[in-house]
Coordinates of C-alpha atoms in Angstrom, one line a residue:
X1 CA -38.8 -18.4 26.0
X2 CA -39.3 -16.4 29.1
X3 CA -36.5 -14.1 29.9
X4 CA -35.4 -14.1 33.3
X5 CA -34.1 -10.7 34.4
X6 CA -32.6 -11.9 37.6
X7 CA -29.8 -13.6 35.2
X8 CA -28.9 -10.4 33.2
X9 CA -25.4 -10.1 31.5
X10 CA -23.5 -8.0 29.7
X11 CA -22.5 -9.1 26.3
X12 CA -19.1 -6.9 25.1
X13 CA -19.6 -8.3 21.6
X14 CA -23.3 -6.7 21.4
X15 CA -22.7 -3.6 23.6
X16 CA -21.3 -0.5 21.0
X17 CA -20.1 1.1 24.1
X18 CA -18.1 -1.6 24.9
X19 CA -16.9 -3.1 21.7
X20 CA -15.4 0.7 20.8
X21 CA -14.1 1.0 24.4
X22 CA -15.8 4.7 24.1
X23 CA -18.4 6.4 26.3
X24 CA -18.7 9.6 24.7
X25 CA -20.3 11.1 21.1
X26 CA -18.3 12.0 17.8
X27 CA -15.5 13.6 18.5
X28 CA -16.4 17.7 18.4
X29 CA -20.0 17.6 19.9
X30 CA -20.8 19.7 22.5
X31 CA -19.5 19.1 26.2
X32 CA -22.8 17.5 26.8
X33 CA -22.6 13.6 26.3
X34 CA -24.8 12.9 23.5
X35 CA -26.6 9.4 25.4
X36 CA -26.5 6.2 23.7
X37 CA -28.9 3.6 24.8
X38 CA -26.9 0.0 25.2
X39 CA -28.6 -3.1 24.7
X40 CA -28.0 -5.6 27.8
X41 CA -29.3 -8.8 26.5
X42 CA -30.4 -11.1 29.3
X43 CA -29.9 -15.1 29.6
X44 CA -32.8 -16.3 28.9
X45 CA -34.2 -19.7 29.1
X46 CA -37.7 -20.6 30.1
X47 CA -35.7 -23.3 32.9
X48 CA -34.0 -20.4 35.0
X49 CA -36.2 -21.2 38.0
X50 CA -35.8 -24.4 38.1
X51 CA -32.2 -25.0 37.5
X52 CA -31.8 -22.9 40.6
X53 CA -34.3 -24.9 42.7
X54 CA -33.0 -28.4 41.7
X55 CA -29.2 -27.1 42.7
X56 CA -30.6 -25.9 45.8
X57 CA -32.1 -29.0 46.1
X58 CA -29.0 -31.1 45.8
X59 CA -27.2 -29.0 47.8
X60 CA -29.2 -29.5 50.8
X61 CA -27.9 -30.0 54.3
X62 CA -26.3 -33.4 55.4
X63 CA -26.9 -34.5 51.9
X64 CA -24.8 -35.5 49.0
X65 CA -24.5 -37.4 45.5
X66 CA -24.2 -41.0 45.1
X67 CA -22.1 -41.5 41.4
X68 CA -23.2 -44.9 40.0
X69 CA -22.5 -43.3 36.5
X70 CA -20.0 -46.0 35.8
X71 CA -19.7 -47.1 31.9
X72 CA -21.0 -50.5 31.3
X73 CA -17.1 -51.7 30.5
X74 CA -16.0 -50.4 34.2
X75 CA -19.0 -51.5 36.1
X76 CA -18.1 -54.5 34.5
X77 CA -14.7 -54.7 36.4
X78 CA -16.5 -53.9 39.5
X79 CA -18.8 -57.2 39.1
X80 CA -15.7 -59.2 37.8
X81 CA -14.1 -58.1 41.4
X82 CA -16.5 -60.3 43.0
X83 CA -16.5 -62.8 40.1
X84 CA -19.7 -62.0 38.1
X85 CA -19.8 -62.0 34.6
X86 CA -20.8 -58.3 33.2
X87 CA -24.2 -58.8 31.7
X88 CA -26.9 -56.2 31.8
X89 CA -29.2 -58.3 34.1
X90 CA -26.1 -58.7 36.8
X91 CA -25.6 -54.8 36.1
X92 CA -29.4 -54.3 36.9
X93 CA -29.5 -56.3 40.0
X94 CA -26.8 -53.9 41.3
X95 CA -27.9 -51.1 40.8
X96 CA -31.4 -51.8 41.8
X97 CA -29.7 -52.7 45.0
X98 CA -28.5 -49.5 45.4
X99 CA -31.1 -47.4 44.4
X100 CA -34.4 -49.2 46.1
X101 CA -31.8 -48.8 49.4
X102 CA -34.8 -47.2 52.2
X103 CA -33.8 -44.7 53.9
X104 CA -31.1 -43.4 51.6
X105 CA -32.5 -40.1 50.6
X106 CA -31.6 -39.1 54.7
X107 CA -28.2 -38.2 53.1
X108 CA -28.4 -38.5 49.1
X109 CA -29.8 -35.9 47.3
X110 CA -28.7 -36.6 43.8
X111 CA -27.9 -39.2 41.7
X112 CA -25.6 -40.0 38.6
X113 CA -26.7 -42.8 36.8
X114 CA -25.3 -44.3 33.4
X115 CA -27.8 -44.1 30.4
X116 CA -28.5 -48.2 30.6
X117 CA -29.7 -47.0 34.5
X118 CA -32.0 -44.0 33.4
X119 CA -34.1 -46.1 31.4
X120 CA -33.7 -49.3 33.3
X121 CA -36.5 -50.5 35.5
X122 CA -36.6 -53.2 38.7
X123 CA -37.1 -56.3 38.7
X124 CA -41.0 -55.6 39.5
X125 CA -41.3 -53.3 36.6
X126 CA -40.6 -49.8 38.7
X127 CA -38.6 -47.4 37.0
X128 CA -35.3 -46.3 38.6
X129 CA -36.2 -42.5 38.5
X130 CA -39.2 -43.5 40.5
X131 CA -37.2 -45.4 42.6
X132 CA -35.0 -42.5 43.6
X133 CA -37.9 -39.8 43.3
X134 CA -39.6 -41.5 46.3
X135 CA -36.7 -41.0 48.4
X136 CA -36.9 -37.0 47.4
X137 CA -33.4 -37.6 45.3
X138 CA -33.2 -35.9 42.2
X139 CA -31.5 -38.0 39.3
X140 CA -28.8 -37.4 37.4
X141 CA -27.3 -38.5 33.9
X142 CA -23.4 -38.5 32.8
X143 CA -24.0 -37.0 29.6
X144 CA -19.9 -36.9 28.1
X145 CA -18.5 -39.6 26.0
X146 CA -15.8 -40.0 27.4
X147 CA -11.6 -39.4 27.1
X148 CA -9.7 -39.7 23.7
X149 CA -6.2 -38.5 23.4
X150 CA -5.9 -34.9 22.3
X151 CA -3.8 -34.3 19.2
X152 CA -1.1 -31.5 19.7
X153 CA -0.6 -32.4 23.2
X154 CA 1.8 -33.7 25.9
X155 CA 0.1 -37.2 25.5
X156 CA -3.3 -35.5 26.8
X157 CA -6.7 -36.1 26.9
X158 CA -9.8 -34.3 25.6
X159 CA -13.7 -34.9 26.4
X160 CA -16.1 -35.6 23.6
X161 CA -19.5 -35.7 23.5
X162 CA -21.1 -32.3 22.1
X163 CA -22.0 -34.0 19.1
X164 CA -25.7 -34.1 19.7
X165 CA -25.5 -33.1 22.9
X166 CA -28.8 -31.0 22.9
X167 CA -30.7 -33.4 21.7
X168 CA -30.0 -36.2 23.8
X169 CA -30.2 -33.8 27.0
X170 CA -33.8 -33.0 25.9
X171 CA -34.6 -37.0 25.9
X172 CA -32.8 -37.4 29.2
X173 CA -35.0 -34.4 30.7
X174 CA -38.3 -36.3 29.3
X175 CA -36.9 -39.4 31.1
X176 CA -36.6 -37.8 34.4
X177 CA -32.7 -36.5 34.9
X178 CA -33.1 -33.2 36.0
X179 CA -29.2 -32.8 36.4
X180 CA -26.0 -33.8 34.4
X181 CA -22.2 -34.7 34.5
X182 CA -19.6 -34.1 32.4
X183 CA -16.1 -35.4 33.3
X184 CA -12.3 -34.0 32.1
X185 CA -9.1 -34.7 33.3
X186 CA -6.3 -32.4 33.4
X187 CA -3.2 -34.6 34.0
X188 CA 0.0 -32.9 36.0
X189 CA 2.5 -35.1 35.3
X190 CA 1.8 -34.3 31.6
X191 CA 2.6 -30.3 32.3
X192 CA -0.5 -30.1 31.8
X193 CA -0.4 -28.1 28.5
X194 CA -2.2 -25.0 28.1
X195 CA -3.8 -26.8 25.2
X196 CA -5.7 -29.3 27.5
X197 CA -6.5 -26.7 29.8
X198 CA -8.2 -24.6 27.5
X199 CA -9.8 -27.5 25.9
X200 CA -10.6 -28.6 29.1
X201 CA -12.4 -25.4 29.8
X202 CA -13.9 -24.6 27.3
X203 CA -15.7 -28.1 26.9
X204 CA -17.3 -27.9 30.1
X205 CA -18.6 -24.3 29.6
X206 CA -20.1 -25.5 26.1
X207 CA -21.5 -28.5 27.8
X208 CA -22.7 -26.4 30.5
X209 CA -24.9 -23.6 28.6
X210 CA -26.4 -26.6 26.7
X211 CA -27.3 -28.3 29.8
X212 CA -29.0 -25.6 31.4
X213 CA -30.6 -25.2 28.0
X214 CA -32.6 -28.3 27.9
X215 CA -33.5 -27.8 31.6
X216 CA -30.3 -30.1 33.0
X217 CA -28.0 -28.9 35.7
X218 CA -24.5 -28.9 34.9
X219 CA -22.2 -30.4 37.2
X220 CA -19.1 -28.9 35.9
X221 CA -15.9 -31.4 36.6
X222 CA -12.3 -31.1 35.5
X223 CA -11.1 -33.4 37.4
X224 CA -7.1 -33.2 38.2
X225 CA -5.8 -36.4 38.3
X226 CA -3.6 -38.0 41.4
X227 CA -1.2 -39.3 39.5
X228 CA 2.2 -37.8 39.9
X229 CA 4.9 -37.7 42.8
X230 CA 4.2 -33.9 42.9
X231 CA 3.6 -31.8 46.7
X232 CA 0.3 -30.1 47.3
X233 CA 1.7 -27.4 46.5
X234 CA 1.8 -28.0 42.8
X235 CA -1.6 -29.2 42.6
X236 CA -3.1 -25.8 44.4
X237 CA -1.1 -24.1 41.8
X238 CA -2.4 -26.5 38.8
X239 CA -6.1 -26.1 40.2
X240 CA -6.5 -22.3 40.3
X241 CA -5.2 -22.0 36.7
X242 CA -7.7 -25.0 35.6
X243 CA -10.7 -23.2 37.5
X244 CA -10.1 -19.7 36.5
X245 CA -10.0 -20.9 32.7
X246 CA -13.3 -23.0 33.7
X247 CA -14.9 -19.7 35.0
X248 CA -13.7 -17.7 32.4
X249 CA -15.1 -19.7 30.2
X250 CA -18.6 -20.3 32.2
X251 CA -18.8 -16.4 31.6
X252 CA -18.3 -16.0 28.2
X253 CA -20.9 -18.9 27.6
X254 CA -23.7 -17.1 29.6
X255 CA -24.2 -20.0 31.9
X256 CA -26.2 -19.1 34.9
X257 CA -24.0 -19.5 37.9
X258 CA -26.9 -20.2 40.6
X259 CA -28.0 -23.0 38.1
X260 CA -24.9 -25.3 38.5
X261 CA -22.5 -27.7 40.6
X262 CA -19.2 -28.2 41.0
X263 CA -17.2 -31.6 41.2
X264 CA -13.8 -30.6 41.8
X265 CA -10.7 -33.1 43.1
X266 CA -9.3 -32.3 46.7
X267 CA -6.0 -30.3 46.7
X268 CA -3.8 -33.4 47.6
X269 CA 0.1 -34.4 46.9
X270 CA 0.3 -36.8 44.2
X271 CA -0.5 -40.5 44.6
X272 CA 3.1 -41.3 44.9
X273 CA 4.5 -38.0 46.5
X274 CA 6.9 -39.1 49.6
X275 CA 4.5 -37.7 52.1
X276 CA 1.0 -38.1 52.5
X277 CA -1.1 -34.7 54.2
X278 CA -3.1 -34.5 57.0
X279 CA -7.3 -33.7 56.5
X280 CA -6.3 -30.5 57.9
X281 CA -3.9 -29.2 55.5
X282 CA -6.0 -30.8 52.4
X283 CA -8.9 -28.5 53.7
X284 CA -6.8 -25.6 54.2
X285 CA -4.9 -25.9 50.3
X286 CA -8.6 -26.7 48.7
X287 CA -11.1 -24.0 50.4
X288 CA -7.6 -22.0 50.0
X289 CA -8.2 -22.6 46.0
X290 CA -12.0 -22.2 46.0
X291 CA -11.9 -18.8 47.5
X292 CA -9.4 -17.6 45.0
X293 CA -11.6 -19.3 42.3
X294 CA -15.2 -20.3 43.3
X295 CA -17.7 -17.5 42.9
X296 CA -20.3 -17.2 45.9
X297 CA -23.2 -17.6 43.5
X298 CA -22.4 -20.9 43.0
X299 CA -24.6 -23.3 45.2
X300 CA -22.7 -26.4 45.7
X301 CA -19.3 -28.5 45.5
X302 CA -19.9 -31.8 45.3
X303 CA -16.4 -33.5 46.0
X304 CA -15.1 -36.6 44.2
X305 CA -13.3 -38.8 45.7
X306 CA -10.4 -39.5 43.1
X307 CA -9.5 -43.0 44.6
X308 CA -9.2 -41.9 48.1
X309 CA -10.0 -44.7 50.9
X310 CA -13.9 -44.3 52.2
X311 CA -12.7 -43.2 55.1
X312 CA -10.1 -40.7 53.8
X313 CA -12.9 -39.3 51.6
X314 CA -15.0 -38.5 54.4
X315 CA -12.4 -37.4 56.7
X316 CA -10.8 -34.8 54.5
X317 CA -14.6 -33.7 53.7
X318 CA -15.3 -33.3 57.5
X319 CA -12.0 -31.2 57.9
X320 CA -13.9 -28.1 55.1
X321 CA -17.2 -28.3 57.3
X322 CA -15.5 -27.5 60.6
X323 CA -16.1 -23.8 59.8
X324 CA -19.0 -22.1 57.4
X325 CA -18.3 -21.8 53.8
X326 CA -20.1 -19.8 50.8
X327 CA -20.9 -22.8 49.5
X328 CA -22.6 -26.0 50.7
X329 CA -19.2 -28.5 50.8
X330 CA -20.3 -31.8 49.7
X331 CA -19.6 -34.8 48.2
X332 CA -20.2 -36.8 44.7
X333 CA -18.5 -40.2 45.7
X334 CA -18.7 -43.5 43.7
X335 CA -16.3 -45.7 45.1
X336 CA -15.9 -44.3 47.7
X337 CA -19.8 -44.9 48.7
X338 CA -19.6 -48.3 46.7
X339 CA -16.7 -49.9 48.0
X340 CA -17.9 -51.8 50.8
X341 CA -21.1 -52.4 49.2
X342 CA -20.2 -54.4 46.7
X343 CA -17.6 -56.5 48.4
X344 CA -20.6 -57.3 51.1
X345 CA -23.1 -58.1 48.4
X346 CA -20.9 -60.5 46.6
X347 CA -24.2 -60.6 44.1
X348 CA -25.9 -63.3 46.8
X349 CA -29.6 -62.3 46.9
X350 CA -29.3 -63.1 50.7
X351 CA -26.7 -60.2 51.1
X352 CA -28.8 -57.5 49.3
X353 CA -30.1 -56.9 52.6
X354 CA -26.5 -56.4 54.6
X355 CA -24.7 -55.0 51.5
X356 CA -27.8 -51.9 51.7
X357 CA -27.0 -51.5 55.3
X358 CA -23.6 -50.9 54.6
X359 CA -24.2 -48.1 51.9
X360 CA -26.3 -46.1 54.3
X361 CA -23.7 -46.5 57.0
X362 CA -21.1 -45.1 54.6
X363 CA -23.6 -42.3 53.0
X364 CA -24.5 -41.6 57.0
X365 CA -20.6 -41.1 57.6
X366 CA -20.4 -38.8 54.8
X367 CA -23.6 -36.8 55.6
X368 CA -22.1 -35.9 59.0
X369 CA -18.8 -35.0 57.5
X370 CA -20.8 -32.7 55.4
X371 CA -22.4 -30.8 58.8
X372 CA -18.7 -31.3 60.0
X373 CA -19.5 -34.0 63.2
X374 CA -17.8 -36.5 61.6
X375 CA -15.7 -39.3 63.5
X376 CA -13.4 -42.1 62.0
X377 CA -14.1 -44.0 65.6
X378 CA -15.2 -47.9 64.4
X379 CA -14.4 -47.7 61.0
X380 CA -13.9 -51.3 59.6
X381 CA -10.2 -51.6 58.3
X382 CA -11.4 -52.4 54.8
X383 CA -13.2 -49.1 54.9
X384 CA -9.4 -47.4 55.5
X385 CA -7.6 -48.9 52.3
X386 CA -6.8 -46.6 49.2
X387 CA -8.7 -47.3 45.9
X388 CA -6.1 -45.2 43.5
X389 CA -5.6 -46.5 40.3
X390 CA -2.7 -45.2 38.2
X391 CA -4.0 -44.2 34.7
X392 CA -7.7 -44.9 36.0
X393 CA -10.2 -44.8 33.4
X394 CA -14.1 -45.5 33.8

């Protein structure tokens, strides 16, 4: 495979010089340094280029993800919340809604879709990577297989999924997904151990160089769970340990830096802390924690939404964009983009129409929130009440 020079890095374990922390010659030559030539191997992978264009392209101005990577068991719970049975042709018929919206690739760049979606087609026989390629937004795949408990723990979770990993990325790249996701939790209630950080870690960074291997970019989410009675403060402390072990990580795994994206949660309180924080002082603790943490190189971070309201989700986005950052601030929402959608649809033909209108008005709200002109004014009040689930699972 082409090497790409642009991407060179030093590898200690390779590097003499290094390895023997020693510069000079035997001990007793000459005063002149006898020079050694080092070896600087360089990451190489013939889809450099275009891991770097396809993050540039998602993180494009006024533009964000939509996340309808749901597992077939949670979109399930969706439909059931508007009393359809979970069957793959109901699960179709949503999502075709959603991705044949017009117009939506004015704020959507990317898109997360299940596997059942990537290889689904509409109704007419159009593929759903068409569907979304004709809007200029690139698709996505959720790659992981999801949370088990992690033995050794404080009643923690680990991510599986690298089982075959390369493989499937490969088939998902014929397919269309240009992009992938990979979601962990770190819980704070549960300490969180330096087991499931480091597990945590160094799952995503393994995930990641295979990824960007079979020509995928990595978006690279630990998420930290809302769950807990905990101030912000503990969370900004919990989330620059979790991302300096992610980056650490990252590094030792060669994964190019330009060639991913970031989903990280919002530095919040905890669900059930005793006060709740303005959009200002969320901005300031989470570009606070990105700065320490977040290296310049990296393109974009795409926020979830962690069972925030729609509107609190767009308002805390808006408060990061009222100044430039190094990065292009953005968001990865699911419900928070879905919410309303589905509760207009009702899965009524006659409503695919309305329910579509509503998704553009919410990605619309979160596109300007993302250029930082953002303005609650009109929201419905539907639009204003929290989603979190305690112990959520998808």
């Amino acid at each position: 495979m082409a090497a790409c020079a642009s991407f060179a890095k030093l590898n200690s374990l390779s590097s003499p010089w290094i390895s023997n922390n020693s510069f000079s010659s035997r001990s007793g030559s000459s005063s002149l340094l006898a020079t050694r030539r080092v070896s600087l191997p360089i990451r190489a992978t013939s889809y450099s280029d275009e891991l770097v264009k396809t993050a540039k392209t998602i993180a494009s101005p006024g533009r964000g993800i939509l996340a309808i990577d749901e597992s077939n068991a949670t979109c399930g719970k969706r439909l059931a919340s508007i009393g359809l049975d979970n069957t793959e042709v109901n699960r179709q018929a949503y999502r075709q809604l959603l991705l044949t919206t017009p117009g939506l690739g004015e704020y959507i760049s990317g898109s997360i879709l299940f596997e059942e979606t990537l290889y689904q087609s509409t109704t007419d026989g159009k593929k759903f990577v068409d569907c979304l390629r004709e809007e200029n937004i690139v698709p996505g795949i959720k790659v992981d297989k999801g949370l088990v408990p992690l033995p050794g723990s404080n009643n923690e979770s680990w991510c599986q999924g690298l089982d075959g990993l390369a493989s499937r990325s490969a088939e998902y790249y014929k397919q269309g997904a240009r992009f992938a996701k990979w979601r962990t939790v770190v819980s704070i209630p549960c300490g969180p151990s330096a087991l499931a950080v480091k597990e945590a870690a160094w799952g995503l960074a393994r995930y990641a160089a295979i990824s960007q291997d079979n020509g995928l970019v990595p978006i690279v989410e630990p998420e930290i769970l809302l769950d807990g009675d905990h101030p912000i403060e503990r969370t900004l402390e919990v989330a620059e340990k979790v991302w300096s072990e992610v980056f650490f990580y990252l590094a030792q795994n060669n994964v190019i830096f330009e060639g991913i994206l970031l989903k990280p949660s919002m530095v919040t309180p905890g669900a059930e802390h005793k006060e709740k924080a303005s959009p200002e002082t969320i901005a300031k603790y989470t570009l606070t924690m990105l700065r320490r943490r977040v290296p310049p190189a990296v393109p974009g971070i795409m926020f979830l939404s962690g069972g925030q309201s729609e509107v609190e989700a767009t308002l805390n986005l808006n408060a990061m964009n009222q100044s430039p950052n190094p990065w292009h601030v953005s968001f990865s929402y699911a419900r928070a983009l879905q919410n309303t959608v589905l509760k207009t649809w009702q899965g009524r033909p006659e409503n695919v129409e309305a329910a579509q209108k509503s998704l553009l008005v919410r990605a619309k709200a979160n596109s300007l929130a993302q250029l930082g002109r953002y303005s609650a004014e009109g929201e419905s009040e539907e639009a204003k009440k929290g989603m979190f689930v305690k112990g959520y699972t998808y």
